[in-house]
mmCIF file of C-alpha atoms and ligand atoms in Angstrom:
data_model
loop_
_atom_site.group_PDB
_atom_site.id
_atom_site.type_symbol
_atom_site.label_atom_id
_atom_site.label_comp_id
_atom_site.label_asym_id
_atom_site.label_seq_id
_atom_site.Cartn_x
_atom_site.Cartn_y
_atom_site.Cartn_z
ATOM 1 C CA UNK O 1 -43.632 -17.438 -4.111
ATOM 2 C CA UNK O 2 -47.330 -18.051 -4.791
ATOM 3 C CA UNK O 3 -49.200 -14.806 -3.994
ATOM 4 C CA UNK O 4 -52.653 -14.664 -2.421
ATOM 5 C CA UNK O 5 -54.112 -12.673 -5.331
ATOM 6 C CA UNK O 6 -53.128 -10.965 -8.550
ATOM 7 C CA UNK O 7 -55.153 -8.764 -10.927
ATOM 8 C CA UNK O 8 -55.595 -10.072 -14.468
ATOM 9 C CA UNK O 9 -54.221 -7.268 -16.647
ATOM 10 C CA UNK O 10 -52.863 -7.560 -20.187
ATOM 11 C CA UNK O 11 -51.713 -5.509 -23.174
ATOM 12 C CA UNK O 12 -55.413 -4.777 -23.847
ATOM 13 C CA UNK O 13 -55.770 -2.712 -20.690
ATOM 14 C CA UNK O 14 -52.398 -0.999 -21.218
ATOM 15 C CA UNK O 15 -53.351 -0.099 -24.794
ATOM 16 C CA UNK O 16 -56.738 1.226 -23.697
ATOM 17 C CA UNK O 17 -55.119 3.502 -21.109
ATOM 18 C CA UNK O 18 -52.519 4.645 -23.665
ATOM 19 C CA UNK O 19 -55.131 5.407 -26.303
ATOM 20 C CA UNK O 20 -57.277 7.329 -23.832
ATOM 21 C CA UNK O 21 -54.383 9.498 -22.702
ATOM 22 C CA UNK O 22 -53.673 10.465 -26.307
ATOM 23 C CA UNK O 23 -57.274 11.586 -26.874
ATOM 24 C CA UNK O 24 -56.542 14.449 -24.504
ATOM 25 C CA UNK O 25 -59.643 13.724 -22.418
ATOM 26 C CA UNK O 26 -58.502 11.966 -19.268
ATOM 27 C CA UNK O 27 -60.962 12.736 -16.491
ATOM 28 C CA UNK O 28 -64.626 11.654 -16.389
ATOM 29 C CA UNK O 29 -65.920 11.779 -19.951
ATOM 30 C CA UNK O 30 -66.936 9.489 -22.818
ATOM 31 C CA UNK O 31 -65.089 6.418 -21.509
ATOM 32 C CA UNK O 32 -66.772 6.686 -18.114
ATOM 33 C CA UNK O 33 -70.159 6.914 -19.837
ATOM 34 C CA UNK O 34 -69.373 3.885 -21.994
ATOM 35 C CA UNK O 35 -68.193 1.882 -18.979
ATOM 36 C CA UNK O 36 -71.386 2.781 -17.099
ATOM 37 C CA UNK O 37 -73.626 1.742 -19.979
ATOM 38 C CA UNK O 38 -71.785 -1.553 -20.413
ATOM 39 C CA UNK O 39 -71.736 -2.289 -16.699
ATOM 40 C CA UNK O 40 -75.486 -1.612 -16.414
ATOM 41 C CA UNK O 41 -76.144 -3.903 -19.389
ATOM 42 C CA UNK O 42 -73.882 -6.588 -17.901
ATOM 43 C CA UNK O 43 -75.610 -6.617 -14.512
ATOM 44 C CA UNK O 44 -79.114 -6.092 -15.858
ATOM 45 C CA UNK O 45 -79.576 -2.911 -13.828
ATOM 46 C CA UNK O 46 -81.214 0.112 -15.477
ATOM 47 C CA UNK O 47 -78.457 2.550 -14.537
ATOM 48 C CA UNK O 48 -74.865 2.561 -13.366
ATOM 49 C CA UNK O 49 -72.818 5.441 -11.973
ATOM 50 C CA UNK O 50 -69.012 5.191 -11.868
ATOM 51 C CA UNK O 51 -67.154 6.647 -8.896
ATOM 52 C CA UNK O 52 -63.633 6.734 -7.468
ATOM 53 C CA UNK O 53 -63.930 3.558 -5.345
ATOM 54 C CA UNK O 54 -66.483 1.437 -3.493
ATOM 55 C CA UNK O 55 -66.088 3.389 -0.261
ATOM 56 C CA UNK O 56 -67.251 6.575 -1.987
ATOM 57 C CA UNK O 57 -69.982 4.524 -3.719
ATOM 58 C CA UNK O 58 -71.242 3.427 -0.289
ATOM 59 C CA UNK O 59 -71.067 6.983 1.028
ATOM 60 C CA UNK O 60 -73.220 8.281 -1.841
ATOM 61 C CA UNK O 61 -75.614 5.335 -1.480
ATOM 62 C CA UNK O 62 -76.139 6.312 2.170
ATOM 63 C CA UNK O 63 -76.905 9.901 1.152
ATOM 64 C CA UNK O 64 -79.416 9.076 -1.590
ATOM 65 C CA UNK O 65 -81.091 6.500 0.662
ATOM 66 C CA UNK O 66 -81.697 9.360 3.083
ATOM 67 C CA UNK O 67 -79.560 8.003 5.920
ATOM 68 C CA UNK O 68 -78.448 10.756 8.301
ATOM 69 C CA UNK O 69 -77.269 11.657 11.800
ATOM 70 C CA UNK O 70 -78.553 9.348 14.544
ATOM 71 C CA UNK O 71 -79.997 6.768 12.161
ATOM 72 C CA UNK O 72 -79.002 3.161 12.696
ATOM 73 C CA UNK O 73 -77.862 0.895 9.864
ATOM 74 C CA UNK O 74 -77.461 -2.842 10.431
ATOM 75 C CA UNK O 75 -74.405 -4.427 8.842
ATOM 76 C CA UNK O 76 -71.893 -7.178 9.557
ATOM 77 C CA UNK O 77 -68.830 -6.351 11.650
ATOM 78 C CA UNK O 78 -67.119 -9.154 9.783
ATOM 79 C CA UNK O 79 -66.414 -7.221 6.594
ATOM 80 C CA UNK O 80 -63.810 -4.871 5.265
ATOM 81 C CA UNK O 81 -63.836 -1.777 7.534
ATOM 82 C CA UNK O 82 -65.109 0.477 4.700
ATOM 83 C CA UNK O 83 -68.589 -1.083 5.062
ATOM 84 C CA UNK O 84 -69.129 0.393 8.531
ATOM 85 C CA UNK O 85 -67.089 3.541 7.847
ATOM 86 C CA UNK O 86 -69.493 4.589 5.075
ATOM 87 C CA UNK O 87 -72.347 4.537 7.590
ATOM 88 C CA UNK O 88 -70.380 6.768 9.954
ATOM 89 C CA UNK O 89 -69.582 9.292 7.187
ATOM 90 C CA UNK O 90 -73.231 10.442 7.187
ATOM 91 C CA UNK O 91 -73.391 10.597 10.997
ATOM 92 C CA UNK O 92 -75.342 7.355 11.238
ATOM 93 C CA UNK O 93 -74.525 4.467 13.572
ATOM 94 C CA UNK O 94 -73.440 1.030 12.343
ATOM 95 C CA UNK O 95 -75.191 -1.707 14.331
ATOM 96 C CA UNK O 96 -73.278 -4.934 13.958
ATOM 97 C CA UNK O 97 -75.076 -8.236 13.449
ATOM 98 C CA UNK O 98 -73.690 -11.760 13.319
ATOM 99 C CA UNK O 99 -72.841 -13.693 10.195
ATOM 100 C CA UNK O 100 -73.514 -17.337 9.303
ATOM 101 C CA UNK O 101 -70.644 -19.810 9.594
ATOM 102 C CA UNK O 102 -71.360 -21.553 6.272
ATOM 103 C CA UNK O 103 -70.997 -18.523 3.976
ATOM 104 C CA UNK O 104 -69.804 -15.596 6.171
ATOM 105 C CA UNK O 105 -72.918 -13.623 5.190
ATOM 106 C CA UNK O 106 -75.309 -11.718 7.459
ATOM 107 C CA UNK O 107 -77.586 -13.853 9.658
ATOM 108 C CA UNK O 108 -81.145 -12.663 9.040
ATOM 109 C CA UNK O 109 -82.544 -13.705 12.441
ATOM 110 C CA UNK O 110 -79.739 -11.932 14.270
ATOM 111 C CA UNK O 111 -80.163 -8.838 12.079
ATOM 112 C CA UNK O 112 -83.904 -8.731 12.849
ATOM 113 C CA UNK O 113 -83.234 -8.820 16.608
ATOM 114 C CA UNK O 114 -81.171 -5.650 16.298
ATOM 115 C CA UNK O 115 -83.878 -3.556 14.588
ATOM 116 C CA UNK O 116 -84.993 -0.563 16.683
ATOM 117 C CA UNK O 117 -87.101 2.570 16.108
ATOM 118 C CA UNK O 118 -83.959 4.243 14.789
ATOM 119 C CA UNK O 119 -83.067 1.587 12.212
ATOM 120 C CA UNK O 120 -83.255 2.999 8.681
ATOM 121 C CA UNK O 121 -81.429 0.468 6.520
ATOM 122 C CA UNK O 122 -79.610 -2.811 6.197
ATOM 123 C CA UNK O 123 -76.240 -2.786 4.462
ATOM 124 C CA UNK O 124 -75.961 -6.300 3.086
ATOM 125 C CA UNK O 125 -72.478 -7.534 2.134
ATOM 126 C CA UNK O 126 -71.880 -10.318 -0.412
ATOM 127 C CA UNK O 127 -68.838 -11.524 1.439
ATOM 128 C CA UNK O 128 -65.814 -12.484 -0.652
ATOM 129 C CA UNK O 129 -68.134 -12.803 -3.646
ATOM 130 C CA UNK O 130 -70.679 -15.258 -2.198
ATOM 131 C CA UNK O 131 -74.161 -13.769 -2.633
ATOM 132 C CA UNK O 132 -76.137 -13.148 0.539
ATOM 133 C CA UNK O 133 -79.819 -14.149 0.649
ATOM 134 C CA UNK O 134 -81.149 -10.966 -0.976
ATOM 135 C CA UNK O 135 -84.833 -12.042 -1.086
ATOM 136 C CA UNK O 136 -84.984 -12.826 2.615
ATOM 137 C CA UNK O 137 -83.433 -9.466 3.440
ATOM 138 C CA UNK O 138 -85.789 -7.699 1.029
ATOM 139 C CA UNK O 139 -88.729 -9.247 2.885
ATOM 140 C CA UNK O 140 -87.300 -8.190 6.229
ATOM 141 C CA UNK O 141 -86.719 -4.634 4.969
ATOM 142 C CA UNK O 142 -90.256 -4.456 3.559
ATOM 143 C CA UNK O 143 -91.777 -5.615 6.850
ATOM 144 C CA UNK O 144 -89.964 -2.923 8.839
ATOM 145 C CA UNK O 145 -89.922 -0.205 6.108
ATOM 146 C CA UNK O 146 -86.134 -0.230 5.861
ATOM 147 C CA UNK O 147 -83.883 0.530 2.909
ATOM 148 C CA UNK O 148 -81.776 -2.322 1.543
ATOM 149 C CA UNK O 149 -78.322 -1.329 0.290
ATOM 150 C CA UNK O 150 -75.920 -3.935 -1.099
ATOM 151 C CA UNK O 151 -72.174 -3.818 -0.535
ATOM 152 C CA UNK O 152 -71.161 -5.862 -3.555
ATOM 153 C CA UNK O 153 -67.543 -4.667 -3.449
ATOM 154 C CA UNK O 154 -66.325 -8.233 -4.020
ATOM 155 C CA UNK O 155 -69.260 -9.515 -6.056
ATOM 156 C CA UNK O 156 -68.904 -8.323 -9.681
ATOM 157 C CA UNK O 157 -69.809 -11.357 -11.783
ATOM 158 C CA UNK O 158 -71.577 -13.215 -8.970
ATOM 159 C CA UNK O 159 -75.257 -14.114 -9.371
ATOM 160 C CA UNK O 160 -78.253 -14.827 -7.177
ATOM 161 C CA UNK O 161 -81.246 -16.893 -8.345
ATOM 162 C CA UNK O 162 -80.173 -16.618 -11.973
ATOM 163 C CA UNK O 163 -79.610 -12.843 -12.089
ATOM 164 C CA UNK O 164 -76.337 -10.972 -11.795
ATOM 165 C CA UNK O 165 -75.573 -9.099 -8.592
ATOM 166 C CA UNK O 166 -76.408 -5.452 -9.291
ATOM 167 C CA UNK O 167 -79.889 -6.089 -10.665
ATOM 168 C CA UNK O 168 -81.799 -6.959 -7.478
ATOM 169 C CA UNK O 169 -82.185 -3.843 -5.384
ATOM 170 C CA UNK O 170 -82.198 -0.046 -5.413
ATOM 171 C CA UNK O 171 -78.550 0.576 -4.557
ATOM 172 C CA UNK O 172 -75.692 -1.844 -5.217
ATOM 173 C CA UNK O 173 -72.058 -0.776 -4.754
ATOM 174 C CA UNK O 174 -69.051 -2.404 -6.470
ATOM 175 C CA UNK O 175 -65.273 -2.086 -6.130
ATOM 176 C CA UNK O 176 -62.542 -2.281 -8.767
ATOM 177 C CA UNK O 177 -59.642 -2.337 -6.322
ATOM 178 C CA UNK O 178 -56.873 -4.739 -7.493
ATOM 179 C CA UNK O 179 -57.815 -7.196 -4.719
ATOM 180 C CA UNK O 180 -61.232 -7.672 -6.376
ATOM 181 C CA UNK O 181 -62.101 -9.760 -9.428
ATOM 182 C CA UNK O 182 -61.705 -6.967 -12.018
ATOM 183 C CA UNK O 183 -59.772 -3.763 -11.460
ATOM 184 C CA UNK O 184 -59.318 -0.196 -12.660
ATOM 185 C CA UNK O 185 -56.516 0.516 -10.151
ATOM 186 C CA UNK O 186 -59.035 2.058 -7.796
ATOM 187 C CA UNK O 187 -62.619 2.492 -8.846
ATOM 188 C CA UNK O 188 -66.237 1.862 -7.967
ATOM 189 C CA UNK O 189 -69.729 1.623 -9.453
ATOM 190 C CA UNK O 190 -73.257 2.023 -8.136
ATOM 191 C CA UNK O 191 -76.097 0.296 -9.949
ATOM 192 C CA UNK O 192 -79.707 1.329 -9.462
ATOM 193 C CA UNK O 193 -83.082 0.868 -11.121
ATOM 194 C CA UNK O 194 -84.353 4.249 -9.915
ATOM 195 C CA UNK O 195 -84.033 7.251 -12.184
ATOM 196 C CA UNK O 196 -84.213 9.737 -9.281
ATOM 197 C CA UNK O 197 -81.313 7.997 -7.525
ATOM 198 C CA UNK O 198 -79.379 7.862 -10.776
ATOM 199 C CA UNK O 199 -79.694 11.604 -11.352
ATOM 200 C CA UNK O 200 -78.810 12.498 -7.781
ATOM 201 C CA UNK O 201 -75.785 10.161 -7.733
ATOM 202 C CA UNK O 202 -74.440 11.863 -10.861
ATOM 203 C CA UNK O 203 -74.783 15.263 -9.167
ATOM 204 C CA UNK O 204 -73.209 14.190 -5.904
ATOM 205 C CA UNK O 205 -70.122 12.594 -7.438
ATOM 206 C CA UNK O 206 -69.264 15.803 -9.276
ATOM 207 C CA UNK O 207 -69.459 18.664 -6.760
ATOM 208 C CA UNK O 208 -73.254 18.897 -7.053
ATOM 209 C CA UNK O 209 -72.734 20.434 -10.499
ATOM 210 C CA UNK O 210 -75.834 20.728 -12.678
ATOM 211 C CA UNK O 211 -73.964 20.581 -16.018
ATOM 212 C CA UNK O 212 -71.000 18.252 -16.376
ATOM 213 C CA UNK O 213 -67.656 19.189 -17.958
ATOM 214 C CA UNK O 214 -68.301 17.217 -21.097
ATOM 215 C CA UNK O 215 -71.617 18.909 -21.853
ATOM 216 C CA UNK O 216 -70.020 22.337 -21.438
ATOM 217 C CA UNK O 217 -67.046 21.302 -23.543
ATOM 218 C CA UNK O 218 -69.234 20.131 -26.405
ATOM 219 C CA UNK O 219 -71.763 22.966 -26.256
ATOM 220 C CA UNK O 220 -71.916 25.489 -29.084
ATOM 221 C CA UNK O 221 -73.503 28.075 -26.810
ATOM 222 C CA UNK O 222 -72.142 29.419 -23.528
ATOM 223 C CA UNK O 223 -73.564 27.434 -20.605
ATOM 224 C CA UNK O 224 -73.103 28.246 -16.926
ATOM 225 C CA UNK O 225 -73.304 25.510 -14.363
ATOM 226 C CA UNK O 226 -75.072 25.647 -10.995
ATOM 227 C CA UNK O 227 -74.011 23.821 -7.862
ATOM 228 C CA UNK O 228 -77.312 22.665 -6.545
ATOM 229 C CA UNK O 229 -76.295 20.858 -3.361
ATOM 230 C CA UNK O 230 -73.259 19.891 -1.293
ATOM 231 C CA UNK O 231 -71.386 17.503 -3.540
ATOM 232 C CA UNK O 232 -68.083 15.666 -3.651
ATOM 233 C CA UNK O 233 -65.324 14.918 -6.084
ATOM 234 C CA UNK O 234 -65.798 11.161 -6.347
ATOM 235 C CA UNK O 235 -65.170 10.926 -10.103
ATOM 236 C CA UNK O 236 -63.594 8.031 -11.937
ATOM 237 C CA UNK O 237 -61.127 9.076 -14.667
ATOM 238 C CA UNK O 238 -61.534 8.132 -18.333
ATOM 239 C CA UNK O 239 -58.159 6.345 -18.141
ATOM 240 C CA UNK O 240 -59.554 4.053 -15.446
ATOM 241 C CA UNK O 241 -62.845 3.582 -17.298
ATOM 242 C CA UNK O 242 -60.991 2.550 -20.482
ATOM 243 C CA UNK O 243 -59.230 -0.145 -18.440
ATOM 244 C CA UNK O 244 -62.554 -1.092 -16.824
ATOM 245 C CA UNK O 245 -64.238 -1.615 -20.214
ATOM 246 C CA UNK O 246 -61.527 -4.133 -21.170
ATOM 247 C CA UNK O 247 -61.780 -5.843 -17.780
ATOM 248 C CA UNK O 248 -65.564 -6.101 -18.029
ATOM 249 C CA UNK O 249 -65.264 -7.895 -21.392
ATOM 250 C CA UNK O 250 -63.252 -10.606 -19.598
ATOM 251 C CA UNK O 251 -65.270 -10.764 -16.388
ATOM 252 C CA UNK O 252 -67.322 -13.876 -17.172
ATOM 253 C CA UNK O 253 -64.204 -15.715 -18.348
ATOM 254 C CA UNK O 254 -62.246 -14.639 -15.236
ATOM 255 C CA UNK O 255 -65.097 -15.871 -13.030
ATOM 256 C CA UNK O 256 -65.198 -19.233 -14.845
ATOM 257 C CA UNK O 257 -61.438 -19.646 -14.370
ATOM 258 C CA UNK O 258 -61.689 -18.717 -10.684
ATOM 259 C CA UNK O 259 -64.495 -21.216 -10.216
ATOM 260 C CA UNK O 260 -62.360 -23.991 -11.717
ATOM 261 C CA UNK O 261 -59.653 -23.336 -9.123
ATOM 262 C CA UNK O 262 -62.227 -23.230 -6.318
ATOM 263 C CA UNK O 263 -63.648 -26.531 -7.623
ATOM 264 C CA UNK O 264 -60.164 -28.082 -7.577
ATOM 265 C CA UNK O 265 -59.741 -27.011 -3.932
ATOM 266 C CA UNK O 266 -63.222 -28.302 -3.033
ATOM 267 C CA UNK O 267 -62.525 -31.632 -4.661
ATOM 268 C CA UNK O 268 -59.124 -32.039 -2.995
ATOM 269 C CA UNK O 269 -60.227 -31.054 0.512
ATOM 270 C CA UNK O 270 -63.763 -32.439 0.726
ATOM 271 C CA UNK O 271 -62.707 -35.525 2.679
ATOM 272 C CA UNK O 272 -60.929 -33.618 5.472
ATOM 273 C CA UNK O 273 -63.279 -33.711 8.438
ATOM 274 C CA UNK O 274 -61.594 -31.026 10.540
ATOM 275 C CA UNK O 275 -62.195 -28.197 8.062
ATOM 276 C CA UNK O 276 -65.276 -26.519 6.574
ATOM 277 C CA UNK O 277 -65.215 -25.496 2.927
ATOM 278 C CA UNK O 278 -67.151 -22.570 1.392
ATOM 279 C CA UNK O 279 -70.785 -23.516 0.824
ATOM 280 C CA UNK O 280 -72.468 -22.495 -2.426
ATOM 281 C CA UNK O 281 -76.153 -23.322 -2.141
ATOM 282 C CA UNK O 282 -78.578 -23.978 -5.018
ATOM 283 C CA UNK O 283 -79.334 -20.666 -6.751
ATOM 284 C CA UNK O 284 -76.140 -19.018 -5.525
ATOM 285 C CA UNK O 285 -73.229 -18.340 -7.877
ATOM 286 C CA UNK O 286 -69.963 -17.027 -6.448
ATOM 287 C CA UNK O 287 -67.131 -15.365 -8.353
ATOM 288 C CA UNK O 288 -64.787 -16.734 -5.626
ATOM 289 C CA UNK O 289 -63.136 -13.382 -5.028
ATOM 290 C CA UNK O 290 -61.480 -15.292 -2.173
ATOM 291 C CA UNK O 291 -61.418 -18.906 -1.067
ATOM 292 C CA UNK O 292 -61.725 -19.215 2.701
ATOM 293 C CA UNK O 293 -61.468 -22.404 4.762
ATOM 294 C CA UNK O 294 -62.596 -22.668 8.385
ATOM 295 C CA UNK O 295 -60.566 -24.827 10.765
ATOM 296 C CA UNK O 296 -62.848 -26.602 13.223
ATOM 297 C CA UNK O 297 -61.926 -27.162 16.866
ATOM 298 C CA UNK O 298 -60.850 -30.678 15.897
ATOM 299 C CA UNK O 299 -58.240 -29.364 13.435
ATOM 300 C CA UNK O 300 -54.824 -30.624 14.564
ATOM 301 C CA UNK O 301 -53.011 -27.415 13.709
ATOM 302 C CA UNK O 302 -53.866 -23.866 14.715
ATOM 303 C CA UNK O 303 -54.516 -21.321 12.021
ATOM 304 C CA UNK O 304 -51.485 -19.078 12.577
ATOM 305 C CA UNK O 305 -49.053 -22.021 12.649
ATOM 306 C CA UNK O 306 -50.621 -23.309 9.455
ATOM 307 C CA UNK O 307 -50.208 -19.895 7.795
ATOM 308 C CA UNK O 308 -46.524 -19.778 8.809
ATOM 309 C CA UNK O 309 -45.836 -23.311 7.580
ATOM 310 C CA UNK O 310 -47.422 -22.527 4.215
ATOM 311 C CA UNK O 311 -45.444 -19.278 3.969
ATOM 312 C CA UNK O 312 -42.257 -21.287 4.652
ATOM 313 C CA UNK O 313 -43.185 -23.341 1.581
ATOM 314 C CA UNK O 314 -43.665 -20.253 -0.577
ATOM 315 C CA UNK O 315 -47.452 -19.962 -0.272
ATOM 316 C CA UNK O 316 -49.015 -16.672 0.812
ATOM 317 C CA UNK O 317 -52.286 -16.954 2.737
ATOM 318 C CA UNK O 318 -54.471 -14.500 4.663
ATOM 319 C CA UNK O 319 -56.406 -14.721 7.892
ATOM 320 C CA UNK O 320 -60.205 -14.772 7.839
ATOM 321 C CA UNK O 321 -62.182 -11.609 7.113
ATOM 322 C CA UNK O 322 -61.611 -8.868 9.695
ATOM 323 C CA UNK O 323 -64.006 -7.942 12.485
ATOM 324 C CA UNK O 324 -64.504 -4.185 12.314
ATOM 325 C CA UNK O 325 -65.460 -3.867 15.992
ATOM 326 C CA UNK O 326 -62.033 -5.185 16.992
ATOM 327 C CA UNK O 327 -60.130 -2.444 15.157
ATOM 328 C CA UNK O 328 -58.753 0.517 17.131
ATOM 329 C CA UNK O 329 -60.923 2.948 15.138
ATOM 330 C CA UNK O 330 -63.988 1.162 16.563
ATOM 331 C CA UNK O 331 -62.910 -0.002 20.025
ATOM 332 C CA UNK O 332 -63.328 3.447 21.599
ATOM 333 C CA UNK O 333 -66.254 4.418 19.411
ATOM 334 C CA UNK O 334 -68.289 1.344 20.355
ATOM 335 C CA UNK O 335 -66.772 -0.586 23.272
ATOM 336 C CA UNK O 336 -68.179 -3.858 24.604
ATOM 337 C CA UNK O 337 -69.379 -5.283 21.295
ATOM 338 C CA UNK O 338 -69.316 -9.067 21.402
ATOM 339 C CA UNK O 339 -69.918 -11.169 18.309
ATOM 340 C CA UNK O 340 -68.711 -14.683 19.117
ATOM 341 C CA UNK O 341 -69.500 -16.244 15.734
ATOM 342 C CA UNK O 342 -67.780 -13.485 13.735
ATOM 343 C CA UNK O 343 -64.773 -13.464 16.070
ATOM 344 C CA UNK O 344 -64.379 -17.230 15.875
ATOM 345 C CA UNK O 345 -64.573 -17.160 12.063
ATOM 346 C CA UNK O 346 -61.915 -14.458 11.892
ATOM 347 C CA UNK O 347 -59.565 -16.376 14.174
ATOM 348 C CA UNK O 348 -59.951 -19.787 12.614
ATOM 349 C CA UNK O 349 -60.299 -19.125 8.891
ATOM 350 C CA UNK O 350 -57.556 -19.091 6.297
ATOM 351 C CA UNK O 351 -57.666 -17.802 2.721
ATOM 352 C CA UNK O 352 -55.741 -19.669 0.046
ATOM 353 C CA UNK O 353 -54.195 -18.232 -3.151
ATOM 354 C CA UNK O 354 -56.676 -17.838 -6.008
ATOM 355 C CA UNK O 355 -56.040 -15.747 -9.122
ATOM 356 C CA UNK O 356 -56.083 -15.947 -12.905
ATOM 357 C CA UNK O 357 -54.059 -17.360 -14.505
ATOM 358 C CA UNK O 358 -52.840 -19.686 -11.744
ATOM 359 C CA UNK O 359 -50.451 -22.355 -12.983
ATOM 360 C CA UNK O 360 -51.704 -25.931 -12.614
ATOM 361 C CA UNK O 361 -48.508 -26.857 -10.761
ATOM 362 C CA UNK O 362 -49.074 -24.007 -8.294
ATOM 363 C CA UNK O 363 -52.636 -25.194 -7.602
ATOM 364 C CA UNK O 364 -51.265 -28.691 -6.981
ATOM 365 C CA UNK O 365 -48.524 -27.288 -4.724
ATOM 366 C CA UNK O 366 -51.093 -25.414 -2.596
ATOM 367 C CA UNK O 367 -53.309 -28.515 -2.379
ATOM 368 C CA UNK O 368 -50.391 -30.788 -1.460
ATOM 369 C CA UNK O 369 -48.913 -28.462 1.148
ATOM 370 C CA UNK O 370 -52.258 -27.641 2.759
ATOM 371 C CA UNK O 371 -53.316 -31.287 2.897
ATOM 372 C CA UNK O 372 -49.914 -32.362 4.195
ATOM 373 C CA UNK O 373 -49.921 -29.721 6.937
ATOM 374 C CA UNK O 374 -53.392 -30.491 8.164
ATOM 375 C CA UNK O 375 -52.922 -34.267 8.069
ATOM 376 C CA UNK O 376 -49.236 -34.422 9.106
ATOM 377 C CA UNK O 377 -50.009 -32.449 12.234
ATOM 378 C CA UNK O 378 -52.620 -35.065 13.087
ATOM 379 C CA UNK O 379 -49.980 -37.792 12.742
ATOM 380 C CA UNK O 380 -47.846 -36.202 15.462
ATOM 381 C CA UNK O 381 -50.638 -36.985 17.920
ATOM 382 C CA UNK O 382 -51.170 -33.308 18.735
ATOM 383 C CA UNK O 383 -54.883 -33.874 18.101
ATOM 384 C CA UNK O 384 -55.048 -36.426 20.899
ATOM 385 C CA UNK O 385 -53.827 -34.219 23.737
HETATM 386 C C1 PLP M 401 -62.930 -3.851 -0.742
HETATM 387 C C2 PLP M 401 -64.184 -3.608 -0.015
HETATM 388 C C3 PLP M 401 -64.691 -2.317 0.169
HETATM 389 C C4 PLP M 401 -63.928 -1.072 -0.232
HETATM 390 O O1 PLP M 401 -63.708 -0.984 -1.594
HETATM 391 P P1 PLP M 401 -62.752 0.176 -2.165
HETATM 392 O O2 PLP M 401 -63.012 0.180 -3.634
HETATM 393 O O3 PLP M 401 -61.350 -0.221 -1.836
HETATM 394 O O4 PLP M 401 -63.133 1.451 -1.513
HETATM 395 C C5 PLP M 401 -65.920 -2.174 0.784
HETATM 396 N N1 PLP M 401 -66.607 -3.249 1.223
HETATM 397 C C6 PLP M 401 -66.143 -4.502 1.087
HETATM 398 C C7 PLP M 401 -66.966 -5.651 1.572
HETATM 399 C C8 PLP M 401 -64.906 -4.726 0.477
HETATM 400 O O5 PLP M 401 -64.448 -5.980 0.364
#
């Protein structure tokens, strides 16, 4: 069986976790601080704050951006559901805009149409690792005095106009879930260039506590902490951070390996007229967290049949990215949302296996089976009827 994805974990990560446990300091401490410093340096952001996952990162980003009850935040529906959920956590309203068919990222013209007096921010997703057009959205946000927040859950290691994702705007949120490019089990990170945001994020992730555990532990004088505002326990553990440090060292290599597999798929499928491959424009650099193919109306096989046939041959695939407004948790909350482009992309896209290391013979097997399915179906004449 060829899986859809697999985290790249080795003895290095296991040893790092082992060593950290034996230090006796296992929750947020020196390893978290080291991971933050290295992640900030890697992305080129001034500061990084580690948290328990990207969903909690997004929640804290909403708070420090000043988003609150009744505010509207524009985001794609076509994203993992956590994107919109984070907006709802602060009592704000997600306003769904359409995405572009070529890269699944937010359509700027459609987003602009949905701006109202209540709009406070745009939550821009770099979908499956492909950077969105940050500069265009920055301009839009400047014109309407909106905050720009990036959901870069899938985009560690991706770059836009020569700079790593994480360095471009005030609040960028990452995920280290095993389905992403590097993992700490669960885990998240917020990068920012603003010192005030940095300080507040550190408070909020640890119960609003003015002095952290480590400072108290290392102090030679008695220190009492204050709890200065309503905070949360969104900490990352030092065990996770130790794993994250090892993963970060390999990130550029993992991305290069992923890009080679994506290039092999691109090369093999570029002549098939009935499908659309992921588009990476000049100045955009994807980590290929996922590889998604769109089946056009002329495709001789429907997406679900194709998925089943590939599964029968031992190849796991996934449907296109979900549409949040079609989930039960959203249908009652916001009925009558219609996003034809996003819905069509969800129904007619298929994700192929992509992970490191992927055996050359497995890549060839996926290419052969996919090509055979999409061309063999055409031979049956099904396309003609
Ligand atoms: C995975 C993902 C999230 C959630 O990340 P967690 O770390 O699992 O909380 C949020 N947004 C997007 C776009 C994602 O792909």
